[in-house]
Amino acid sequence: MLIEQRYFETLHKGYGQYFDVSKVLFEQKTQQWHLIIFDNPTFGRIMALDGVIQTTERDEFIYHEMLTHVPLFSHGNAKRVLIIGGGDGGMLREVVKHQNVEHITMVEIDDAVVDMCKTYLPHHSNGAYQDPRVHLVIDDGAHFVNTTDQKFDVIISDCTDPVGPGEVLFSSDFYAGCKRCLNDSGIFVAQNGVAFMQIDELTTTAKRLGHYLPDVTFYNAAVPTYIGGAMTFAWGSDNPQLRQVSLETLSERFKNAHFQTRYYTPALHAASFALPAFIEQALASVDEK
Ligand code: SAM
């Protein structure tokens, strides 16, 4: 919330971060939530929804590269990609870099987020919406995956935290829908919070997603403005081999993709699935139940 030119994030109880606000560029109560985009001297333009930081110009590349290139280079031949959420356009910018992808559907619940981010965070989407392979659908992601007749090779859930409209994207109903529209040897990935602060979010995902996809685990990357530790990404597939692609193969695929990254490397991709003991122990307790 905004208090005297400072924006205080209200995600965690008794712990948080603030950002000096040099200028509020846009503020609106949309149908879904309170949306604000403001300038900060250190992180550039920042967007927040209902008091939670969603993305900043300075560190967004870490999150968007890791949630896109890890599943796509693991898969190696994805033709059809589904993005759930992703209203700031950063995920779309990274997916369109993969020339072998033929069809991209993005299902976003709030068109105001899309419109405002196109205007005030133009480098996030960087013209990706003009790519002829892109199809934007304004809908609830859970409704879409449970009703579409389309199938996808990779599904990326780039949603808000599990409160309000984002809550359904952490539900069994949503995971059942993703399984329903995922091709054989498909991959599902999702933002799953900062495990050090939100370990229950991670174990709940492991339990629910594990009911629909046999190979469920997590990988991670440190994103400075997702405070409290490394951001954890959920991974689900019916083909465990996709998570064990060799570093040589990942490197070959990355080289043949012919684009630069600022965070993702094949070596980091492989290493990102190494989890700290407290997460392994939390996941082991899920398996025992
Ligand atoms: N990087 C952010 C994070 O990790 O929290 C996510 C950013 S992106 C802005 C989150 C998007 O999810 C928003 O545009 C929001 O409108 C969208 N969203 C939330 N709930 C949704 C739902 N049920 N269906 C589709 N999109 C949803």
GROMACS .gro file of C-alpha atoms and ligand atoms in nm:
model
  316
    1MET     CA    1   0.000   0.000   0.000
    2LEU     CA    2   0.103   0.356  -0.070
    3ILE     CA    3   0.209   0.564   0.232
    4GLU     CA    4   0.376   0.899   0.173
    5GLN     CA    5   0.560   0.818  -0.151
    6ARG     CA    6   0.653   0.468  -0.036
    7TYR     CA    7   0.487   0.142  -0.151
    8PHE     CA    8   0.475  -0.124   0.122
    9GLU     CA    9   0.423  -0.483   0.011
   10THR     CA   10   0.166  -0.663   0.228
   11LEU     CA   11   0.223  -1.028   0.129
   12HIS     CA   12   0.383  -1.164   0.447
   13LYS     CA   13   0.274  -1.110   0.809
   14GLY     CA   14   0.515  -0.893   1.005
   15TYR     CA   15   0.777  -0.894   0.729
   16GLY     CA   16   0.803  -0.711   0.403
   17GLN     CA   17   0.969  -0.468   0.169
   18TYR     CA   18   0.899  -0.113   0.059
   19PHE     CA   19   0.980   0.083  -0.257
   20ASP     CA   20   1.027   0.457  -0.285
   21VAL     CA   21   0.771   0.583  -0.538
   22SER     CA   22   0.915   0.851  -0.761
   23LYS     CA   23   0.595   0.859  -0.970
   24VAL     CA   24   0.263   0.673  -0.982
   25LEU     CA   25   0.200   0.600  -1.351
   26PHE     CA   26  -0.133   0.422  -1.315
   27GLU     CA   27  -0.364   0.320  -1.033
   28GLN     CA   28  -0.709   0.160  -1.067
   29LYS     CA   29  -0.948  -0.074  -0.893
   30THR     CA   30  -1.011  -0.319  -1.178
   31GLN     CA   31  -1.285  -0.583  -1.175
   32GLN     CA   32  -1.037  -0.820  -1.011
   33TRP     CA   33  -0.811  -0.612  -0.785
   34HIS     CA   34  -0.625  -0.292  -0.705
   35LEU     CA   35  -0.369  -0.243  -0.982
   36ILE     CA   36  -0.081   0.007  -0.948
   37ILE     CA   37   0.219   0.076  -1.169
   38PHE     CA   38   0.484   0.313  -1.035
   39ASP     CA   39   0.842   0.425  -1.091
   40ASN     CA   40   1.116   0.329  -0.841
   41PRO     CA   41   1.475   0.461  -0.863
   42THR     CA   42   1.631   0.115  -0.812
   43PHE     CA   43   1.398  -0.134  -0.987
   44GLY     CA   44   1.249   0.088  -1.255
   45ARG     CA   45   0.880   0.047  -1.322
   46ILE     CA   46   0.697  -0.185  -1.085
   47MET     CA   47   0.351  -0.339  -1.101
   48ALA     CA   48   0.162  -0.459  -0.794
   49LEU     CA   49  -0.178  -0.624  -0.756
   50ASP     CA   50  -0.359  -0.600  -0.423
   51GLY     CA   51  -0.043  -0.505  -0.234
   52VAL     CA   52   0.175  -0.782  -0.383
   53ILE     CA   53   0.468  -0.706  -0.613
   54GLN     CA   54   0.407  -0.881  -0.948
   55THR     CA   55   0.697  -0.765  -1.161
   56THR     CA   56   0.970  -0.503  -1.190
   57GLU     CA   57   1.158  -0.387  -1.499
   58ARG     CA   58   1.495  -0.459  -1.341
   59ASP     CA   59   1.460  -0.825  -1.230
   60GLU     CA   60   1.169  -0.967  -1.433
   61PHE     CA   61   1.404  -1.136  -1.681
   62ILE     CA   62   1.515  -1.390  -1.417
   63TYR     CA   63   1.163  -1.514  -1.351
   64HIS     CA   64   1.042  -1.507  -1.713
   65GLU     CA   65   1.351  -1.680  -1.855
   66MET     CA   66   1.346  -1.960  -1.595
   67LEU     CA   67   0.972  -2.029  -1.620
   68THR     CA   68   0.991  -2.042  -2.001
   69HIS     CA   69   1.325  -2.184  -2.114
   70VAL     CA   70   1.351  -2.465  -1.856
   71PRO     CA   71   1.034  -2.643  -1.980
   72LEU     CA   72   1.085  -2.554  -2.348
   73PHE     CA   73   1.449  -2.668  -2.369
   74SER     CA   74   1.362  -2.977  -2.159
   75HIS     CA   75   1.082  -3.065  -2.402
   76GLY     CA   76   1.291  -2.998  -2.711
   77ASN     CA   77   1.008  -3.005  -2.963
   78ALA     CA   78   0.712  -2.811  -2.820
   79LYS     CA   79   0.476  -2.688  -3.092
   80ARG     CA   80   0.182  -2.563  -2.881
   81VAL     CA   81   0.230  -2.359  -2.563
   82LEU     CA   82  -0.034  -2.236  -2.315
   83ILE     CA   83   0.036  -1.948  -2.076
   84ILE     CA   84  -0.209  -1.902  -1.790
   85GLY     CA   85  -0.201  -1.547  -1.648
   86GLY     CA   86   0.109  -1.362  -1.760
   87GLY     CA   87  -0.072  -1.031  -1.802
   88ASP     CA   88   0.248  -0.827  -1.790
   89GLY     CA   89   0.361  -0.988  -2.117
   90GLY     CA   90   0.709  -1.095  -2.002
   91MET     CA   91   0.638  -1.469  -2.036
   92LEU     CA   92   0.501  -1.419  -2.387
   93ARG     CA   93   0.816  -1.227  -2.486
   94GLU     CA   94   1.031  -1.521  -2.386
   95VAL     CA   95   0.808  -1.791  -2.544
   96VAL     CA   96   0.797  -1.623  -2.887
   97LYS     CA   97   1.180  -1.644  -2.899
   98HIS     CA   98   1.139  -2.020  -2.959
   99GLN     CA   99   1.096  -2.037  -3.337
  100ASN     CA  100   0.992  -2.404  -3.336
  101VAL     CA  101   0.681  -2.316  -3.132
  102GLU     CA  102   0.388  -2.289  -3.375
  103HIS     CA  103   0.095  -2.181  -3.155
  104ILE     CA  104   0.079  -1.981  -2.829
  105THR     CA  105  -0.241  -1.929  -2.632
  106MET     CA  106  -0.235  -1.690  -2.336
  107VAL     CA  107  -0.534  -1.699  -2.098
  108GLU     CA  108  -0.546  -1.391  -1.876
  109ILE     CA  109  -0.840  -1.306  -1.647
  110ASP     CA  110  -0.795  -0.927  -1.644
  111ASP     CA  111  -0.763  -0.738  -1.971
  112ALA     CA  112  -0.686  -0.419  -1.776
  113VAL     CA  113  -0.356  -0.575  -1.666
  114VAL     CA  114  -0.270  -0.657  -2.028
  115ASP     CA  115  -0.363  -0.308  -2.151
  116MET     CA  116  -0.185  -0.118  -1.873
  117CYS     CA  117   0.132  -0.329  -1.901
  118LYS     CA  118   0.141  -0.277  -2.278
  119THR     CA  119   0.129   0.097  -2.207
  120TYR     CA  120   0.348   0.135  -1.901
  121LEU     CA  121   0.571  -0.175  -1.915
  122PRO     CA  122   0.624  -0.200  -2.293
  123HIS     CA  123   0.960  -0.380  -2.263
  124HIS     CA  124   0.789  -0.673  -2.091
  125SER     CA  125   0.589  -0.782  -2.395
  126ASN     CA  126   0.827  -0.605  -2.638
  127GLY     CA  127   0.586  -0.647  -2.930
  128ALA     CA  128   0.517  -1.018  -2.859
  129TYR     CA  129   0.139  -0.968  -2.888
  130GLN     CA  130   0.189  -0.889  -3.258
  131ASP     CA  131   0.342  -1.232  -3.322
  132PRO     CA  132   0.096  -1.419  -3.550
  133ARG     CA  133   0.135  -1.734  -3.338
  134VAL     CA  134  -0.011  -1.557  -3.032
  135HIS     CA  135  -0.378  -1.594  -2.932
  136LEU     CA  136  -0.490  -1.391  -2.628
  137VAL     CA  137  -0.798  -1.519  -2.443
  138ILE     CA  138  -0.957  -1.321  -2.158
  139ASP     CA  139  -1.089  -1.589  -1.923
  140ASP     CA  140  -1.030  -1.762  -1.594
  141GLY     CA  141  -0.748  -2.010  -1.645
  142ALA     CA  142  -0.920  -2.291  -1.457
  143HIS     CA  143  -1.234  -2.249  -1.669
  144PHE     CA  144  -1.026  -2.253  -1.989
  145VAL     CA  145  -0.828  -2.572  -1.917
  146ASN     CA  146  -1.147  -2.753  -1.815
  147THR     CA  147  -1.344  -2.655  -2.125
  148THR     CA  148  -1.099  -2.614  -2.417
  149ASP     CA  149  -1.076  -2.877  -2.689
  150GLN     CA  150  -0.714  -2.777  -2.757
  151LYS     CA  151  -0.407  -2.971  -2.641
  152PHE     CA  152  -0.068  -2.828  -2.551
  153ASP     CA  153   0.290  -2.952  -2.518
  154VAL     CA  154   0.391  -2.702  -2.246
  155ILE     CA  155   0.164  -2.520  -1.998
  156ILE     CA  156   0.311  -2.227  -1.801
  157SER     CA  157   0.106  -2.096  -1.509
  158ASP     CA  158   0.230  -1.742  -1.451
  159CYS     CA  159  -0.029  -1.640  -1.195
  160THR     CA  160  -0.062  -1.433  -0.884
  161ASP     CA  161  -0.038  -1.583  -0.534
  162PRO     CA  162  -0.313  -1.823  -0.422
  163VAL     CA  163  -0.546  -1.550  -0.297
  164GLY     CA  164  -0.844  -1.398  -0.477
  165PRO     CA  165  -0.867  -1.480  -0.849
  166GLY     CA  166  -0.529  -1.659  -0.835
  167GLU     CA  167  -0.642  -1.912  -0.573
  168VAL     CA  168  -0.817  -2.137  -0.826
  169LEU     CA  169  -0.488  -2.178  -1.015
  170PHE     CA  170  -0.352  -2.379  -0.723
  171SER     CA  171  -0.658  -2.607  -0.703
  172SER     CA  172  -0.699  -2.974  -0.793
  173ASP     CA  173  -0.966  -2.868  -1.041
  174PHE     CA  174  -0.710  -2.656  -1.226
  175TYR     CA  175  -0.447  -2.930  -1.224
  176ALA     CA  176  -0.704  -3.180  -1.351
  177GLY     CA  177  -0.780  -2.942  -1.636
  178CYS     CA  178  -0.412  -2.899  -1.716
  179LYS     CA  179  -0.367  -3.276  -1.727
  180ARG     CA  180  -0.672  -3.291  -1.953
  181CYS     CA  181  -0.525  -3.054  -2.211
  182LEU     CA  182  -0.159  -3.160  -2.187
  183ASN     CA  183  -0.021  -3.379  -2.468
  184ASP     CA  184   0.167  -3.702  -2.385
  185SER     CA  185   0.520  -3.614  -2.272
  186GLY     CA  186   0.395  -3.264  -2.199
  187ILE     CA  187   0.528  -3.037  -1.925
  188PHE     CA  188   0.341  -2.820  -1.673
  189VAL     CA  189   0.528  -2.548  -1.481
  190ALA     CA  190   0.401  -2.281  -1.242
  191GLN     CA  191   0.520  -2.008  -1.013
  192ASN     CA  192   0.490  -2.157  -0.666
  193GLY     CA  193   0.600  -1.881  -0.430
  194VAL     CA  194   0.910  -1.847  -0.214
  195ALA     CA  195   0.939  -2.183  -0.036
  196PHE     CA  196   1.117  -2.041   0.269
  197MET     CA  197   0.816  -1.817   0.334
  198GLN     CA  198   0.536  -2.027   0.178
  199ILE     CA  199   0.634  -2.393   0.226
  200ASP     CA  200   0.269  -2.498   0.267
  201GLU     CA  201   0.201  -2.362  -0.085
  202LEU     CA  202   0.470  -2.597  -0.214
  203THR     CA  203   0.360  -2.911  -0.028
  204THR     CA  204  -0.003  -2.847  -0.122
  205THR     CA  205   0.095  -2.821  -0.489
  206ALA     CA  206   0.302  -3.141  -0.463
  207LYS     CA  207   0.003  -3.327  -0.315
  208ARG     CA  208  -0.258  -3.194  -0.559
  209LEU     CA  209  -0.050  -3.193  -0.879
  210GLY     CA  210   0.098  -3.535  -0.795
  211HIS     CA  211  -0.253  -3.676  -0.822
  212TYR     CA  212  -0.259  -3.597  -1.195
  213LEU     CA  213   0.105  -3.609  -1.312
  214PRO     CA  214   0.349  -3.877  -1.194
  215ASP     CA  215   0.666  -3.672  -1.211
  216VAL     CA  216   0.625  -3.371  -0.982
  217THR     CA  217   0.910  -3.169  -0.839
  218PHE     CA  218   1.032  -2.812  -0.810
  219TYR     CA  219   1.315  -2.600  -0.936
  220ASN     CA  220   1.428  -2.258  -0.822
  221ALA     CA  221   1.583  -1.921  -0.895
  222ALA     CA  222   1.649  -1.617  -0.680
  223VAL     CA  223   1.438  -1.320  -0.791
  224PRO     CA  224   1.530  -1.017  -0.574
  225THR     CA  225   1.183  -0.865  -0.545
  226TYR     CA  226   1.013  -1.196  -0.458
  227ILE     CA  227   1.146  -1.159  -0.105
  228GLY     CA  228   1.233  -1.419   0.158
  229GLY     CA  229   1.444  -1.660  -0.045
  230ALA     CA  230   1.453  -1.837  -0.380
  231MET     CA  231   1.137  -1.841  -0.592
  232THR     CA  232   1.021  -2.201  -0.639
  233PHE     CA  233   0.870  -2.327  -0.963
  234ALA     CA  234   0.647  -2.634  -0.978
  235TRP     CA  235   0.722  -2.895  -1.245
  236GLY     CA  236   0.483  -3.172  -1.354
  237SER     CA  237   0.505  -3.423  -1.638
  238ASP     CA  238   0.404  -3.778  -1.729
  239ASN     CA  239   0.757  -3.838  -1.863
  240PRO     CA  240   1.036  -3.832  -1.597
  241GLN     CA  241   1.303  -3.838  -1.872
  242LEU     CA  242   1.220  -3.480  -1.964
  243ARG     CA  243   1.370  -3.367  -1.634
  244GLN     CA  244   1.687  -3.567  -1.696
  245VAL     CA  245   1.788  -3.427  -2.034
  246SER     CA  246   2.170  -3.414  -2.042
  247LEU     CA  247   2.358  -3.087  -2.014
  248GLU     CA  248   2.503  -3.158  -2.360
  249THR     CA  249   2.155  -3.183  -2.510
  250LEU     CA  250   2.032  -2.872  -2.328
  251SER     CA  251   2.341  -2.684  -2.451
  252GLU     CA  252   2.285  -2.803  -2.808
  253ARG     CA  253   1.919  -2.698  -2.801
  254PHE     CA  254   2.007  -2.360  -2.649
  255LYS     CA  255   2.276  -2.300  -2.915
  256ASN     CA  256   2.038  -2.394  -3.195
  257ALA     CA  257   1.768  -2.159  -3.062
  258HIS     CA  258   1.984  -1.860  -3.160
  259PHE     CA  259   1.883  -1.611  -2.892
  260GLN     CA  260   2.059  -1.452  -2.598
  261THR     CA  261   1.949  -1.468  -2.237
  262ARG     CA  262   2.049  -1.265  -1.931
  263TYR     CA  263   1.992  -1.528  -1.662
  264TYR     CA  264   1.915  -1.871  -1.813
  265THR     CA  265   2.205  -2.099  -1.903
  266PRO     CA  266   2.190  -2.475  -1.964
  267ALA     CA  267   2.414  -2.535  -1.660
  268LEU     CA  268   2.186  -2.325  -1.440
  269HIS     CA  269   1.885  -2.510  -1.584
  270ALA     CA  270   2.034  -2.844  -1.475
  271ALA     CA  271   2.138  -2.709  -1.134
  272SER     CA  272   1.807  -2.537  -1.061
  273PHE     CA  273   1.640  -2.870  -0.976
  274ALA     CA  274   1.881  -2.919  -0.683
  275LEU     CA  275   1.667  -2.838  -0.378
  276PRO     CA  276   1.768  -2.744  -0.024
  277ALA     CA  277   1.721  -3.008   0.247
  278PHE     CA  278   1.423  -2.830   0.408
  279ILE     CA  279   1.230  -2.857   0.079
  280GLU     CA  280   1.330  -3.220   0.027
  281GLN     CA  281   1.217  -3.298   0.383
  282ALA     CA  282   0.887  -3.116   0.331
  283LEU     CA  283   0.826  -3.309   0.008
  284ALA     CA  284   0.920  -3.639   0.176
  285SER     CA  285   0.652  -3.572   0.438
  286VAL     CA  286   0.397  -3.532   0.157
  287ASP     CA  287   0.497  -3.870   0.008
  288GLU     CA  288   0.458  -4.040   0.347
  289LYS     CA  289   0.096  -3.927   0.386
  290SAM     N1  290   0.528  -1.292  -1.170
  290SAM     C1  291   0.409  -1.281  -1.088
  290SAM     C2  292   0.418  -1.374  -0.969
  290SAM     O1  293   0.505  -1.459  -0.968
  290SAM     O2  294   0.335  -1.356  -0.879
  290SAM     C3  295   0.289  -1.307  -1.173
  290SAM     C4  296   0.269  -1.193  -1.267
  290SAM     S1  297   0.134  -1.191  -1.373
  290SAM     C5  298   0.101  -1.022  -1.363
  290SAM     C6  299   0.002  -1.267  -1.283
  290SAM     C7  300  -0.122  -1.265  -1.369
  290SAM     O3  301  -0.211  -1.370  -1.331
  290SAM     C8  302  -0.204  -1.134  -1.358
  290SAM     O4  303  -0.204  -1.070  -1.482
  290SAM     C9  304  -0.344  -1.183  -1.318
  290SAM     O5  305  -0.446  -1.107  -1.380
  290SAM    C10  306  -0.341  -1.327  -1.367
  290SAM     N2  307  -0.439  -1.415  -1.304
  290SAM    C11  308  -0.469  -1.427  -1.172
  290SAM     N3  309  -0.567  -1.517  -1.153
  290SAM    C12  310  -0.600  -1.566  -1.276
  290SAM    C13  311  -0.692  -1.664  -1.323
  290SAM     N4  312  -0.771  -1.731  -1.237
  290SAM     N5  313  -0.697  -1.691  -1.456
  290SAM    C14  314  -0.616  -1.624  -1.543
  290SAM     N6  315  -0.526  -1.528  -1.506
  290SAM    C15  316  -0.519  -1.501  -1.373
   0.00000   0.00000   0.00000
